[in-house]
mmCIF file of C-alpha atoms in Angstrom:
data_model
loop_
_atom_site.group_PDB
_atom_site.id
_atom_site.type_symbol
_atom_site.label_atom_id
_atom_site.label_comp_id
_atom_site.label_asym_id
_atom_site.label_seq_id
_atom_site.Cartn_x
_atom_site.Cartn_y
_atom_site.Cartn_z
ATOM 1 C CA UNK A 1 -0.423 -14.216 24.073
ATOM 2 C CA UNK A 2 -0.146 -17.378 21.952
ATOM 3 C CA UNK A 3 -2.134 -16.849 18.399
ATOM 4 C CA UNK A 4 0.289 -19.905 17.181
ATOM 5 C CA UNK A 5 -2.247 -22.137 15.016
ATOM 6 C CA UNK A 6 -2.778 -25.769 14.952
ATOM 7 C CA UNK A 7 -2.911 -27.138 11.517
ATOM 8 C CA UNK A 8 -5.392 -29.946 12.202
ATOM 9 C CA UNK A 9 -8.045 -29.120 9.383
ATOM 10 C CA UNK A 10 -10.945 -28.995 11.915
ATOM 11 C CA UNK A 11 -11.604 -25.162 12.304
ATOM 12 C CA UNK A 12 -12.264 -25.709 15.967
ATOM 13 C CA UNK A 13 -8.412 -26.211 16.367
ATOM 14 C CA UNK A 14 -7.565 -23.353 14.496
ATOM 15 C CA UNK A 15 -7.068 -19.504 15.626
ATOM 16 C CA UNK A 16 -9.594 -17.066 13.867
ATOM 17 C CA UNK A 17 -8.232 -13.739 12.755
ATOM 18 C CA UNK A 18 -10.218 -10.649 12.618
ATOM 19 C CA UNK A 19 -8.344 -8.089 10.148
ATOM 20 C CA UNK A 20 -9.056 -5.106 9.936
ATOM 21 C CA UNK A 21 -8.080 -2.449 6.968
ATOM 22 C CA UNK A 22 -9.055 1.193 8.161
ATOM 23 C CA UNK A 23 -8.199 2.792 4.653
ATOM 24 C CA UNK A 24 -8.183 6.474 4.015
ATOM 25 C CA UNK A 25 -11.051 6.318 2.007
ATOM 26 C CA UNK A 26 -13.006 2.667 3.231
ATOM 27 C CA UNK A 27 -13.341 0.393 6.116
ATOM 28 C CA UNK A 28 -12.286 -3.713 5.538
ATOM 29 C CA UNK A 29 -12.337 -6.280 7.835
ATOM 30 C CA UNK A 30 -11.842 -9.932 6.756
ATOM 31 C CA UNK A 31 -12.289 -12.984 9.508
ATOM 32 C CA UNK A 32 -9.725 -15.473 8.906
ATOM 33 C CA UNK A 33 -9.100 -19.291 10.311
ATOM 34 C CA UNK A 34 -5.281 -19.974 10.372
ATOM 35 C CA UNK A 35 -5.363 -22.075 6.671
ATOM 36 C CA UNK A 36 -6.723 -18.865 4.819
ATOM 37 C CA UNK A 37 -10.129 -19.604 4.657
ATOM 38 C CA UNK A 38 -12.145 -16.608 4.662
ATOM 39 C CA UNK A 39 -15.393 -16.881 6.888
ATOM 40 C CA UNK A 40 -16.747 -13.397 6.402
ATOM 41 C CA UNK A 41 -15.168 -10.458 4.629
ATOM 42 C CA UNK A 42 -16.572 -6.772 3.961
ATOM 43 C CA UNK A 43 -15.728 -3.176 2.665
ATOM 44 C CA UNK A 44 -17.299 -0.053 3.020
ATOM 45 C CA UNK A 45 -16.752 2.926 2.559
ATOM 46 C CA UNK A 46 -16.498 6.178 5.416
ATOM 47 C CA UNK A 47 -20.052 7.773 6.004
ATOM 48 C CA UNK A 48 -18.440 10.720 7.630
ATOM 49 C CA UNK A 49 -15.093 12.615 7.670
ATOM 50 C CA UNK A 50 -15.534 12.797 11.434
ATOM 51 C CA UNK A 51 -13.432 10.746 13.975
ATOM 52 C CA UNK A 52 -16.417 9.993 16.229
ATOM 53 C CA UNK A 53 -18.784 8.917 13.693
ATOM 54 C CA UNK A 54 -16.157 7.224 11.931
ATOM 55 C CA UNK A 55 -15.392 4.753 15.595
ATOM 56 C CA UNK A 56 -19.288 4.529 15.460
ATOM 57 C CA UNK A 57 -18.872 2.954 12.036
ATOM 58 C CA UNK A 58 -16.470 0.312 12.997
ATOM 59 C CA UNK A 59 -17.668 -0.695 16.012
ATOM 60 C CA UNK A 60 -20.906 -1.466 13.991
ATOM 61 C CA UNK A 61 -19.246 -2.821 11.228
ATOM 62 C CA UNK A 62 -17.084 -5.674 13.907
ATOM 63 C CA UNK A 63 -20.206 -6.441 15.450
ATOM 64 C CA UNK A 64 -21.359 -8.051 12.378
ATOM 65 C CA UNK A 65 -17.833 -10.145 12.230
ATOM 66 C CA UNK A 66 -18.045 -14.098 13.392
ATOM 67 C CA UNK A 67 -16.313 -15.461 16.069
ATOM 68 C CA UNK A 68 -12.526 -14.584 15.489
ATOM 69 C CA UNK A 69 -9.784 -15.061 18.914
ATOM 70 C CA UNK A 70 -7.420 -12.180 17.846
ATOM 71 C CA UNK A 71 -7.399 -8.887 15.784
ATOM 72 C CA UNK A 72 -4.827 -8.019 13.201
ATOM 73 C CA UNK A 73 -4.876 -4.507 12.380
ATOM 74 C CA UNK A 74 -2.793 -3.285 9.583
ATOM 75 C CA UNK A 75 -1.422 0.020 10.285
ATOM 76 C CA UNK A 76 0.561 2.410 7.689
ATOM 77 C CA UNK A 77 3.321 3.110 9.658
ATOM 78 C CA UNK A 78 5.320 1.968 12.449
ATOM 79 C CA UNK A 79 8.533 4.426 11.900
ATOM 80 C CA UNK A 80 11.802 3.396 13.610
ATOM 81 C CA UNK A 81 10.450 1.957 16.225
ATOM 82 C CA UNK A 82 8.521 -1.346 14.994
ATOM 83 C CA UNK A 83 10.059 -3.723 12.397
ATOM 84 C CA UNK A 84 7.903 -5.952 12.844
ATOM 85 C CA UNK A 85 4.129 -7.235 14.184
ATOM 86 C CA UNK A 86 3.135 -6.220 17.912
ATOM 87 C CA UNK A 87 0.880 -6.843 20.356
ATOM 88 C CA UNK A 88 -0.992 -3.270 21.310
ATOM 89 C CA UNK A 89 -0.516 -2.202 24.701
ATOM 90 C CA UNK A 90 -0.974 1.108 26.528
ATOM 91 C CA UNK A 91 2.537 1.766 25.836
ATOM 92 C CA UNK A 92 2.310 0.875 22.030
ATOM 93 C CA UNK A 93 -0.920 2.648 21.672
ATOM 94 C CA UNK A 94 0.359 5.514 23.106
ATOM 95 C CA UNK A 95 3.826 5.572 20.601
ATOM 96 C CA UNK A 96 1.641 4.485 17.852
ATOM 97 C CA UNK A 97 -0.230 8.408 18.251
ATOM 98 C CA UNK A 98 2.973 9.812 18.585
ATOM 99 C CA UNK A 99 4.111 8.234 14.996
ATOM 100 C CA UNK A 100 0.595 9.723 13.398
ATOM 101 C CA UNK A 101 2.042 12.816 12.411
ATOM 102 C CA UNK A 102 3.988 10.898 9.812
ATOM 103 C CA UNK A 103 0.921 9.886 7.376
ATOM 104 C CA UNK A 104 -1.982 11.569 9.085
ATOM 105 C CA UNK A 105 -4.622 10.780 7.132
ATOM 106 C CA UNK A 106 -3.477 7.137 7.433
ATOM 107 C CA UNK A 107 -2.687 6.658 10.589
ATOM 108 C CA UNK A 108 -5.736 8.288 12.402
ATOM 109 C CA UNK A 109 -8.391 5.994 10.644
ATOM 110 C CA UNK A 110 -6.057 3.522 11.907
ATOM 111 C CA UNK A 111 -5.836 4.505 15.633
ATOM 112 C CA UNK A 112 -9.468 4.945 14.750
ATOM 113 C CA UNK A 113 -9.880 1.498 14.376
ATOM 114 C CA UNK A 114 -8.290 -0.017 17.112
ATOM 115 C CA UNK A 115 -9.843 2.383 19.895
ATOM 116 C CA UNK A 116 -12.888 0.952 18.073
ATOM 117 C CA UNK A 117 -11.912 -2.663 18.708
ATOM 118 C CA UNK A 118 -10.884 -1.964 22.003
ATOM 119 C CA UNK A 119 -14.306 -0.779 23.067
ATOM 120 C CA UNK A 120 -16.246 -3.426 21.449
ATOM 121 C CA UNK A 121 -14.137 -6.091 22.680
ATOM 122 C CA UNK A 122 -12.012 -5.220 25.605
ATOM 123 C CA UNK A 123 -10.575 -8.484 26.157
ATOM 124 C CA UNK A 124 -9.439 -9.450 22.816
ATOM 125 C CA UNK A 125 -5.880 -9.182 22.109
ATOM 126 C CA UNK A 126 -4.889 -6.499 19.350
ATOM 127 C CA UNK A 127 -2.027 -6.333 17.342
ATOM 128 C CA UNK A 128 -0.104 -4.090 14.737
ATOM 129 C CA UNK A 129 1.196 -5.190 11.733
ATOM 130 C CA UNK A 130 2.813 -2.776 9.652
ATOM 131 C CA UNK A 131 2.966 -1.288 6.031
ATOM 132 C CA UNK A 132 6.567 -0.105 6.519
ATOM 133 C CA UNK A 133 8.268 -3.432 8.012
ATOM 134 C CA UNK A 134 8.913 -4.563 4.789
ATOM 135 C CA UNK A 135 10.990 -1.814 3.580
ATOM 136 C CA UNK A 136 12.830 -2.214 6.896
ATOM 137 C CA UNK A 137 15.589 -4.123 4.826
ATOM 138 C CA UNK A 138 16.371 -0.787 3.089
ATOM 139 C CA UNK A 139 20.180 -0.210 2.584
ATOM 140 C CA UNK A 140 21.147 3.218 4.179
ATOM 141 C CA UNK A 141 22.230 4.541 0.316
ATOM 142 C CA UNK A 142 18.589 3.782 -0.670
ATOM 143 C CA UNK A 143 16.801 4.822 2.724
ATOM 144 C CA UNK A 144 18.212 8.108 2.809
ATOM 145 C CA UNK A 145 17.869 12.478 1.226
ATOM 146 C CA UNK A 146 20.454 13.726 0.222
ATOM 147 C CA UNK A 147 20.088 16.462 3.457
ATOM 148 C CA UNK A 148 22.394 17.695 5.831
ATOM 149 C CA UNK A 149 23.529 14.345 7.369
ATOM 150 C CA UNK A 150 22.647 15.996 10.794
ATOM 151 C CA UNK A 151 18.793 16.266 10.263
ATOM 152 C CA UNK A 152 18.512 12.967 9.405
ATOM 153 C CA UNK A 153 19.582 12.577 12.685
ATOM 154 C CA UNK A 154 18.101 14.996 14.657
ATOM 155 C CA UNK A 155 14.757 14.455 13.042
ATOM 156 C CA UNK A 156 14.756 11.177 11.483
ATOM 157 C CA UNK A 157 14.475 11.960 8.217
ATOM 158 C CA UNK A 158 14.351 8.919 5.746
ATOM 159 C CA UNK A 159 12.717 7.319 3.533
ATOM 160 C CA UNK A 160 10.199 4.950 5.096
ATOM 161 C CA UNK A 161 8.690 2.822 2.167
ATOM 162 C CA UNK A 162 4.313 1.836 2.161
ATOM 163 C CA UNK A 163 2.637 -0.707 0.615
ATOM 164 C CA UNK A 164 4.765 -3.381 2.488
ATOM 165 C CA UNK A 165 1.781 -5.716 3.453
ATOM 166 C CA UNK A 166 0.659 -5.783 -0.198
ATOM 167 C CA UNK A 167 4.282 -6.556 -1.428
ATOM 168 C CA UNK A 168 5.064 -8.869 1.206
ATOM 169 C CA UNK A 169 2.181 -11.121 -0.431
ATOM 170 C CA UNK A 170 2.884 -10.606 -3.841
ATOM 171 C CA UNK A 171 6.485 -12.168 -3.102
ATOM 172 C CA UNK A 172 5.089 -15.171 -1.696
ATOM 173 C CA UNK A 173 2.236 -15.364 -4.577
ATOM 174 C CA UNK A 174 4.402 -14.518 -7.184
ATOM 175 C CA UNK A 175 7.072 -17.585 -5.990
ATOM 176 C CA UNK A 176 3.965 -20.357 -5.444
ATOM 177 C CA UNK A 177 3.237 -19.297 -9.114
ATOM 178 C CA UNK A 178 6.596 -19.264 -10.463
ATOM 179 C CA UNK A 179 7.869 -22.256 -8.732
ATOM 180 C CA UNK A 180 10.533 -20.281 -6.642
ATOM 181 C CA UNK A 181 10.761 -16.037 -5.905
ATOM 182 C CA UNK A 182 11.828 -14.838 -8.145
ATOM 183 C CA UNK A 183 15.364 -13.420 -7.607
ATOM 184 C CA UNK A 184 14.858 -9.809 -9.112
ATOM 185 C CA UNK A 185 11.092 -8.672 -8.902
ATOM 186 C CA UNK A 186 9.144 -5.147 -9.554
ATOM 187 C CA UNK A 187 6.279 -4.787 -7.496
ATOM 188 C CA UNK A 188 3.740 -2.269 -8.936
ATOM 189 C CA UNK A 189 1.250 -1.708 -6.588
ATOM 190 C CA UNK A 190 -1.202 0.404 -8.494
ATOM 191 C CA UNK A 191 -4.210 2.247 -6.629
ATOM 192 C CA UNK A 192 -5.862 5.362 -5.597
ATOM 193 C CA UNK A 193 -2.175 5.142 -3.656
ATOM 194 C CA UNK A 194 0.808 3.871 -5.969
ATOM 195 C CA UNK A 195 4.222 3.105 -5.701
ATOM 196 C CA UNK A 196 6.658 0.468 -7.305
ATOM 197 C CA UNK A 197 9.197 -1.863 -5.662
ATOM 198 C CA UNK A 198 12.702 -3.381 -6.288
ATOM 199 C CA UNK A 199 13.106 -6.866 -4.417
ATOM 200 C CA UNK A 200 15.629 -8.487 -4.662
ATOM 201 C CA UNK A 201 15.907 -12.310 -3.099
ATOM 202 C CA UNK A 202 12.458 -11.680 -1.663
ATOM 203 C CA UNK A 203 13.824 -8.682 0.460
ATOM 204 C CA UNK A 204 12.880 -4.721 -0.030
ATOM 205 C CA UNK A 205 16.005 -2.791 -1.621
ATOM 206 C CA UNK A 206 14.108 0.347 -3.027
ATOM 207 C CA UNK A 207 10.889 1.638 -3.522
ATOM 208 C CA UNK A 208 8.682 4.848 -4.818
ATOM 209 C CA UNK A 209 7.542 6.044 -1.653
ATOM 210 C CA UNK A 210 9.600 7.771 0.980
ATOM 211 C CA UNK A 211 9.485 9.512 4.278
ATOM 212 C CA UNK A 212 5.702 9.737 3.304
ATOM 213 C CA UNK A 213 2.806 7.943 0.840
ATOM 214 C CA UNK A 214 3.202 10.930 -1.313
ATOM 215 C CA UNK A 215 6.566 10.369 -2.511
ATOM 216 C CA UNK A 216 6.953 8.681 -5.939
ATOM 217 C CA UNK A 217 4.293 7.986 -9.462
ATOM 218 C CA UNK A 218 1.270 9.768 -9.676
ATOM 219 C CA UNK A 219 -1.820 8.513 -7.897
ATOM 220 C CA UNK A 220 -5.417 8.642 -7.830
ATOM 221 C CA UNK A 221 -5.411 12.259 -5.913
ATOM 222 C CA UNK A 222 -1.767 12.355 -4.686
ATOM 223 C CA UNK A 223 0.690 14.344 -6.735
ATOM 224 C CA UNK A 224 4.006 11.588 -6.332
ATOM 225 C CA UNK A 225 7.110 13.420 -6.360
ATOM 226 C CA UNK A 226 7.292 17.051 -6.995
ATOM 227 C CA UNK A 227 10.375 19.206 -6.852
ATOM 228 C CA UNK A 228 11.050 20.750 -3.659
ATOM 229 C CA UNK A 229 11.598 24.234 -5.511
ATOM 230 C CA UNK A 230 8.293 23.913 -6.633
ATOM 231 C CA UNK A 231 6.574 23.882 -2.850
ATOM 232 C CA UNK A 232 9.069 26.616 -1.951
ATOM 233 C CA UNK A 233 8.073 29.111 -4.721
ATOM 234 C CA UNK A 234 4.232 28.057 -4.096
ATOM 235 C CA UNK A 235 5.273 29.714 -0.301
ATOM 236 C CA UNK A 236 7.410 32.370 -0.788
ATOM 237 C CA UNK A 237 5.868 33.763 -3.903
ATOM 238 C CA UNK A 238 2.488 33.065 -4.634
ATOM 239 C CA UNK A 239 0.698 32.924 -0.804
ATOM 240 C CA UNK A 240 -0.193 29.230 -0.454
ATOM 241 C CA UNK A 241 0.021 27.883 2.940
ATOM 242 C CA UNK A 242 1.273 24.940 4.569
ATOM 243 C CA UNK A 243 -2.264 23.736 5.513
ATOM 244 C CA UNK A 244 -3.463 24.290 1.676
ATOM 245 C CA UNK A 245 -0.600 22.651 -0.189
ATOM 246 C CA UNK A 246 -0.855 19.235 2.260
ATOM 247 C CA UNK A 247 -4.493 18.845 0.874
ATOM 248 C CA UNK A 248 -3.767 19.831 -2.642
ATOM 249 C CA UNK A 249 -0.796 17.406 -2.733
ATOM 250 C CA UNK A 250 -2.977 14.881 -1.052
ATOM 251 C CA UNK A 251 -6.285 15.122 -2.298
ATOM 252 C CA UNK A 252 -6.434 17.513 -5.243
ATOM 253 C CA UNK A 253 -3.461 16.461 -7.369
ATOM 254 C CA UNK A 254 -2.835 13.139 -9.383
ATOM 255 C CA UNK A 255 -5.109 11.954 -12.058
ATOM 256 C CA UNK A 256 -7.805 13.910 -10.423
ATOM 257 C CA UNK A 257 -5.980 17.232 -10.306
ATOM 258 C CA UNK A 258 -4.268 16.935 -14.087
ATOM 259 C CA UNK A 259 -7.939 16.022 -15.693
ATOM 260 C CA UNK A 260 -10.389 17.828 -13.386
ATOM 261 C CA UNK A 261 -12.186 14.809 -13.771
ATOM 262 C CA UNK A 262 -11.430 12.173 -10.833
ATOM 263 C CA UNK A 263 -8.945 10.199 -8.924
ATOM 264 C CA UNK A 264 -10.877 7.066 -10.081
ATOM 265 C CA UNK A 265 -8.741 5.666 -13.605
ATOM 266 C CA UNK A 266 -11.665 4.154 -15.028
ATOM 267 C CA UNK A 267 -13.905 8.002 -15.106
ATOM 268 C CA UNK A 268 -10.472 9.153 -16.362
ATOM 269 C CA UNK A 269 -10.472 6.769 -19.276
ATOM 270 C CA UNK A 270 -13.913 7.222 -20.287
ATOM 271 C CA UNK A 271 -13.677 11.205 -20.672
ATOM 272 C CA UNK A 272 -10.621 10.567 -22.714
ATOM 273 C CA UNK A 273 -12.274 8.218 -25.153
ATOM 274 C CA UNK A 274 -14.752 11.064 -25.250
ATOM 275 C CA UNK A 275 -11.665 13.458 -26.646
ATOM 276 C CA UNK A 276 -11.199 14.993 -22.858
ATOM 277 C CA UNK A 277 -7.879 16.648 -23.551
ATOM 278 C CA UNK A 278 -6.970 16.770 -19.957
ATOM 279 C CA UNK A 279 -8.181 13.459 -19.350
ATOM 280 C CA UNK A 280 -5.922 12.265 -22.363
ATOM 281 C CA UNK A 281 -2.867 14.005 -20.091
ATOM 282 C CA UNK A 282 -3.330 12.623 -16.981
ATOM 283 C CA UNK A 283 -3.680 8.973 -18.451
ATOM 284 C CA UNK A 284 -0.413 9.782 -20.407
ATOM 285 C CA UNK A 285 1.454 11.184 -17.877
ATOM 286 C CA UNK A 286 0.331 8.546 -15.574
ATOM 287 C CA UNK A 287 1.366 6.039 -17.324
ATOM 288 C CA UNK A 288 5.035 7.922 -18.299
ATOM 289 C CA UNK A 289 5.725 8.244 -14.454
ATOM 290 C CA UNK A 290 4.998 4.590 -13.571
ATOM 291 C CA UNK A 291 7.723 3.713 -16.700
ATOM 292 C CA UNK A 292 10.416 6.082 -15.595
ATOM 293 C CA UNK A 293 9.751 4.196 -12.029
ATOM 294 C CA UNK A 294 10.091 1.060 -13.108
ATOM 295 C CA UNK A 295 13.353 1.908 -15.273
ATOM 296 C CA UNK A 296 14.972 3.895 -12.086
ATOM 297 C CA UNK A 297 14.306 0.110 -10.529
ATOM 298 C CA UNK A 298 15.621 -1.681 -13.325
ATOM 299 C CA UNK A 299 19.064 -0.008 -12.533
ATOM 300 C CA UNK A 300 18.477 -0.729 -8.883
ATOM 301 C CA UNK A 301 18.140 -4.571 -9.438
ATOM 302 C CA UNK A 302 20.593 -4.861 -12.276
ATOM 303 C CA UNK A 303 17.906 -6.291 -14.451
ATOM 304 C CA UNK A 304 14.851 -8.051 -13.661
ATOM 305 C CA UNK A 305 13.379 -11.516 -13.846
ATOM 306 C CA UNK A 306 9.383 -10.661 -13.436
ATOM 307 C CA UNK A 307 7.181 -7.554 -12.695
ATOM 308 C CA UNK A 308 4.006 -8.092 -10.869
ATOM 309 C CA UNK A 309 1.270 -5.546 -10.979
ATOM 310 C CA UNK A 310 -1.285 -6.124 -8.283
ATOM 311 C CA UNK A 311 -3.742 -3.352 -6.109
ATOM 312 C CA UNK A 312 -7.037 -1.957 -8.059
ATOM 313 C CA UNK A 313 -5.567 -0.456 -11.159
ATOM 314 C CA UNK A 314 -2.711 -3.429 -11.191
ATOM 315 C CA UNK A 315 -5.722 -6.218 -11.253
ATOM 316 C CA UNK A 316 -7.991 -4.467 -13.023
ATOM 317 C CA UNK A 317 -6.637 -2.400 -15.731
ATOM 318 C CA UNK A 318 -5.415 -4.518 -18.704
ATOM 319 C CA UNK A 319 -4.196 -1.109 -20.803
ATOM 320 C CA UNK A 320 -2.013 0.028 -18.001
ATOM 321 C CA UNK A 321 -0.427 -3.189 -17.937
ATOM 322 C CA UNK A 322 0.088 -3.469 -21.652
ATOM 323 C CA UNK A 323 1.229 0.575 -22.065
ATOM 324 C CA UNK A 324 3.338 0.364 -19.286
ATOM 325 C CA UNK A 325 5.353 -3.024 -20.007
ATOM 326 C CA UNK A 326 5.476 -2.087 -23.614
ATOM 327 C CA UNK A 327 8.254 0.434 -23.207
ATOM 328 C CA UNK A 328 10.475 -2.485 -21.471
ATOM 329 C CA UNK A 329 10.588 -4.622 -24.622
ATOM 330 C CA UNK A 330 14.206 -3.978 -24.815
ATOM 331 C CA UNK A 331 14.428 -6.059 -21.778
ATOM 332 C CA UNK A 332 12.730 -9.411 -23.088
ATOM 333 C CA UNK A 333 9.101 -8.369 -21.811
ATOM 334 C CA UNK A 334 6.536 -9.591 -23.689
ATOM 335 C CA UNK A 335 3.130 -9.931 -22.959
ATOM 336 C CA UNK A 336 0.633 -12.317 -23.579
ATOM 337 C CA UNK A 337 -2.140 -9.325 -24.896
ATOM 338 C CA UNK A 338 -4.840 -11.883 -25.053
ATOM 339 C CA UNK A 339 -4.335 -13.358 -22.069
ATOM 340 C CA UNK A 340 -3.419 -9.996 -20.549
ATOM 341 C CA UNK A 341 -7.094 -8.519 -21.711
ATOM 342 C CA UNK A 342 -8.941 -10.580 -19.825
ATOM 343 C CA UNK A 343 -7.271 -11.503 -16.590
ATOM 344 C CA UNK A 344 -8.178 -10.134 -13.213
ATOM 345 C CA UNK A 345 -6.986 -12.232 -10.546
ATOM 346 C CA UNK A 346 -3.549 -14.413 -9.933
ATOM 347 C CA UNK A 347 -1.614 -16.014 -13.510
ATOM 348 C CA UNK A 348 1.102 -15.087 -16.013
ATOM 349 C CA UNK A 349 0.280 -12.536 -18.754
ATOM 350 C CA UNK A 350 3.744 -13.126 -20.212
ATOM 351 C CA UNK A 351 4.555 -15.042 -23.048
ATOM 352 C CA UNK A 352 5.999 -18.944 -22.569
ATOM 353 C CA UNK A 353 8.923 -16.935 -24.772
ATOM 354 C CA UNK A 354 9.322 -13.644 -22.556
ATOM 355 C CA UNK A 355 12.244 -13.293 -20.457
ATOM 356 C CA UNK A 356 10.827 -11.567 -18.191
ATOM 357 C CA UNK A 357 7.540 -13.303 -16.327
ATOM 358 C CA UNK A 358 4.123 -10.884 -16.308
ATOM 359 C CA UNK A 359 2.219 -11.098 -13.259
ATOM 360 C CA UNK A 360 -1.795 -10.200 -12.540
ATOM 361 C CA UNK A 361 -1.930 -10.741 -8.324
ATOM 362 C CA UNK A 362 -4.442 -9.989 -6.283
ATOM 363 C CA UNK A 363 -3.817 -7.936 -3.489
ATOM 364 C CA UNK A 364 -3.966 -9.828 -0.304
ATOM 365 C CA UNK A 365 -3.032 -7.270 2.407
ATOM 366 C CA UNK A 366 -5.103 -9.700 4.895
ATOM 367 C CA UNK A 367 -3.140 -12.700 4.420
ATOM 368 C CA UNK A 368 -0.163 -10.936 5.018
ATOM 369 C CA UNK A 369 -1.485 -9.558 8.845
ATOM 370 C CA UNK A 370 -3.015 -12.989 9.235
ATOM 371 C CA UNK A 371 0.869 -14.455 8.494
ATOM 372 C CA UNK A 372 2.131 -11.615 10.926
ATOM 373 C CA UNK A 373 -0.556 -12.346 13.483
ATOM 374 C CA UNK A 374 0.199 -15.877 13.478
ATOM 375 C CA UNK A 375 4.114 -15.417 13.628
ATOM 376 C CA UNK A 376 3.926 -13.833 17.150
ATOM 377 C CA UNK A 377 4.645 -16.105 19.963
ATOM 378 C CA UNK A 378 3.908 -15.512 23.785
ATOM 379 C CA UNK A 379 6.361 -12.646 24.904
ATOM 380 C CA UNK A 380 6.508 -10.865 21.962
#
C-alpha cells in the first residue's frame, strides 16, 4: 500500500485521510489531505450502548465523509505486539480482538469501527495507529509492578501507557511553539479520561496510566489509582463482585462518583459555587491528585522545562490550570493569569519571566494518525 503524499499544494496530488476516533462515549471522524487541511470533520455522540446499532451509526456517519484514499483508525491499544502504525489485515484484525480484553470498553467501539469501515468500503485500505506506541519507549524500571517477576511473564503484566496519540502531538506543537522540544516536558492530558506524562527529549519515560486507562489521577467517571487492598476487602468482605467493581471503577467513580453530581467538570463546578459540599471535594481532590502526579514526574525528569495541558478540561478549564500550576511555584512556574483566563486553543500562558514555559494545546489526536498513516510505506 503506498499512502506516501506528494507535497505539490494541488489537493489532487495529495492522499486524503479518513480518521476515525471511535471514543467510549462519541464517534469522530475527520477527512484529512496530506498538508493538514481539514475537508470535513464531525463528532457525535453513541445513540445506543448496543454493538449493532452502534456499526449502524458509523457506517452512516462515513457515508457522509468526502472523498478520502485511506482510513486511519486510532485504536487504544495495540499491547506487545504493535509499536507502531499497521495496515489491518485478517490476521491483524483477528489479534487486534484478542488484545480487547485489555481496555474493553475501548477497544470494542474500536473494532466497532473498523468492521464498520470495512463494510462500507471494502476496498479501502485500513490501518491502526495506536494510543500505546508512544509509551513503547518505556524503560523496564518504569514499565513494570512490583509483582512476582514470573507473572509479568507469564501474563504480561506491565504497564502499557494511553493517551499516546494526543501526546505524540503535543510534543511536536509544543516544539513549533517553543522553537525546539522542549527537553523535559509534562504532558497533562485532562478529560473525561486523564493521565499525565514525563518526556524527556521528545520520547515517553513515564506516565499515569498503566496496564489499563484506569490507572493514575482521577477522571471524569474513572476512579485513577486505588489501593489494591481496597478491591480485595470490597471482595472478600463486603460481597461486591468482579463484574460490579469494573463498572463502578469505570463509570461510577471519579468526579462523578465523589460529588454525585457528574463526570462532566464544568456541572461539578457549578454545584460547588452553589455550596455543593461534595461537589467542593471532588474539585479539590481532583485537582490534589493531578499535583501529586505531576510532582511524582518532576522527580522522574529531574526537573522540568514546560508543562502542557491539552484534552477538554486541559483547553478549556483556565482554574485547573491556574490551581494546579500554582503549587509548582517553587519550581519557577508562573503563569500569565490574564492570559491564562482567556485562552483556549495553542500559546504560552507563562510569564516572559517563568522558568518553566505554560502551554494551552489543542488536542490533535487526528494529526497524529494522519502523520502515522502517512509514515507507512508499501510492505509495511
Amino acid at each position: 500500500m503506498e499512502v506516501a503524499a506528494e507535497t505539490s499544494g494541488d489537493t489532487a496530488f495529495m492522499t486524503r485521510v479518513l480518521v476515525v476516533n471511535t471514543g467510549s462515549s462519541s464517534l469522530k471522524w475527520t477527512v484529512l489531505t496530506s498538508d493538514k487541511q481539514v475537508l470535513r470533520d464531525a463528532n457525535e455522540p453513541w445513540s445506543s450502548d448496543e454493538r449493532n446499532a452502534r456499526v449502524k451509526q458509523i457506517r452512516t456517519a462515513l457515508t457522509q465523509a468526502p472523498a478520502f484514499d485511506v482510513i486511519g483508525h486510532r485504536v487504544v491499544h495495540g499491547g506487545t505486539l504493535y509499536r507502531d502504525a499497521v495496515l489491518i489485515d485478517a490476521d491483524v484484525r483477528a489479534q487486534l480482538g484478542r488484545l480487547a480484553s485489555l481496555a474493553p470498553e475501548h477497544m470494542e467501539c474500536a473494532l466497532e469501527g473498523i468492521d464498520a469501515a470495512q463494510s462500507a468500503f471494502p476496498g479501502v485500505a485500513q490501518v491502526a495507529v495506536f494510543d500505546t506506541a508512544f509509551h513503547a519507549t518505556l524503560g523496564e524500571a518504569a514499565a513494570g509492578y512490583g509483582l512476582p517477576f514470573e507473572w509479568t511473564e507469564r501474563f504480561g503484566i506491565r504497564r502499557f501507557g494511553f493517551h499516546g496519540l494526543s501526546v505524540a502531538h503535543a510534543v511536536v506543537r509544543s516544539g513549533e511553539i517553543l522553537g525546539a522540544v522542549p527537553e523535559r516536558l509534562l504532558v497533562c492530558h485532562l478529560g473525561n479520561g486523564s493521565s499525565i506524562t514525563a518526556v524527556k527529549g521528545g520520547r515517553s519515560i513515564d506516565t499515569t496510566m498503566g496496564f489499563s486507562p484506569l490507572e493514575g489521577v482521577m477522571m471524569g467517571t474513572r476512579s485513577g489509582s486505588v489501593d489494591p487492598g481496597v478491591l480485595l476487602y470490597l471482595q472478600e468482605h463486603c460481597g461486591v463482585d468482579v463484574g460490579e467493581l469494573r463498572e463502578t471503577l469505570t463509570s461510577r467513580s471519579g468526579l462523578r462518583g465523589v460529588s454525585g453530581i457528574s463526570g462532566d467538570l464544568r456541572q461539578v463546578l457549578a454545584a460547588a459555587e452553589r455550596g455543593n459540599v461534595r461537589a467542593e471535594l471532588a474539585y479539590d481532590r481532583f485537582v490534589h491528585l493531578l499535583r501529586r502526579g505531576l510532582g511524582s514526574m518532576l522527580g522522574v525528569l529531574h526537573g522540568v522545562d514546560a508543562i502542557a495541558f491539552t484534552g477538554g478540561v486541559g483547553e478549556n478549564s483556565a482554574r485547573v490550570r491556574s490551581d494546579v500550576t500554582r503549587a509548582f511555584d517553587f519550581c519557577g512556574v508562573e503563569l500569565n493569569e490574564a492570559v491564562n483566563a482567556v485562552t483556549r486553543s495553542d500559546g504560552l500562558v507563562s510569564t516572559s519571566g517563568s522558568r518553566v514555559s505554560v502551554l494551552v494545546l489543542r488536542s490533535r489526536e487526528d494529526l497524529a494518525v494522519l502523520a502515522a498513516v502517512l509514515g507507512l510505506r508499501p510492505g509495511a
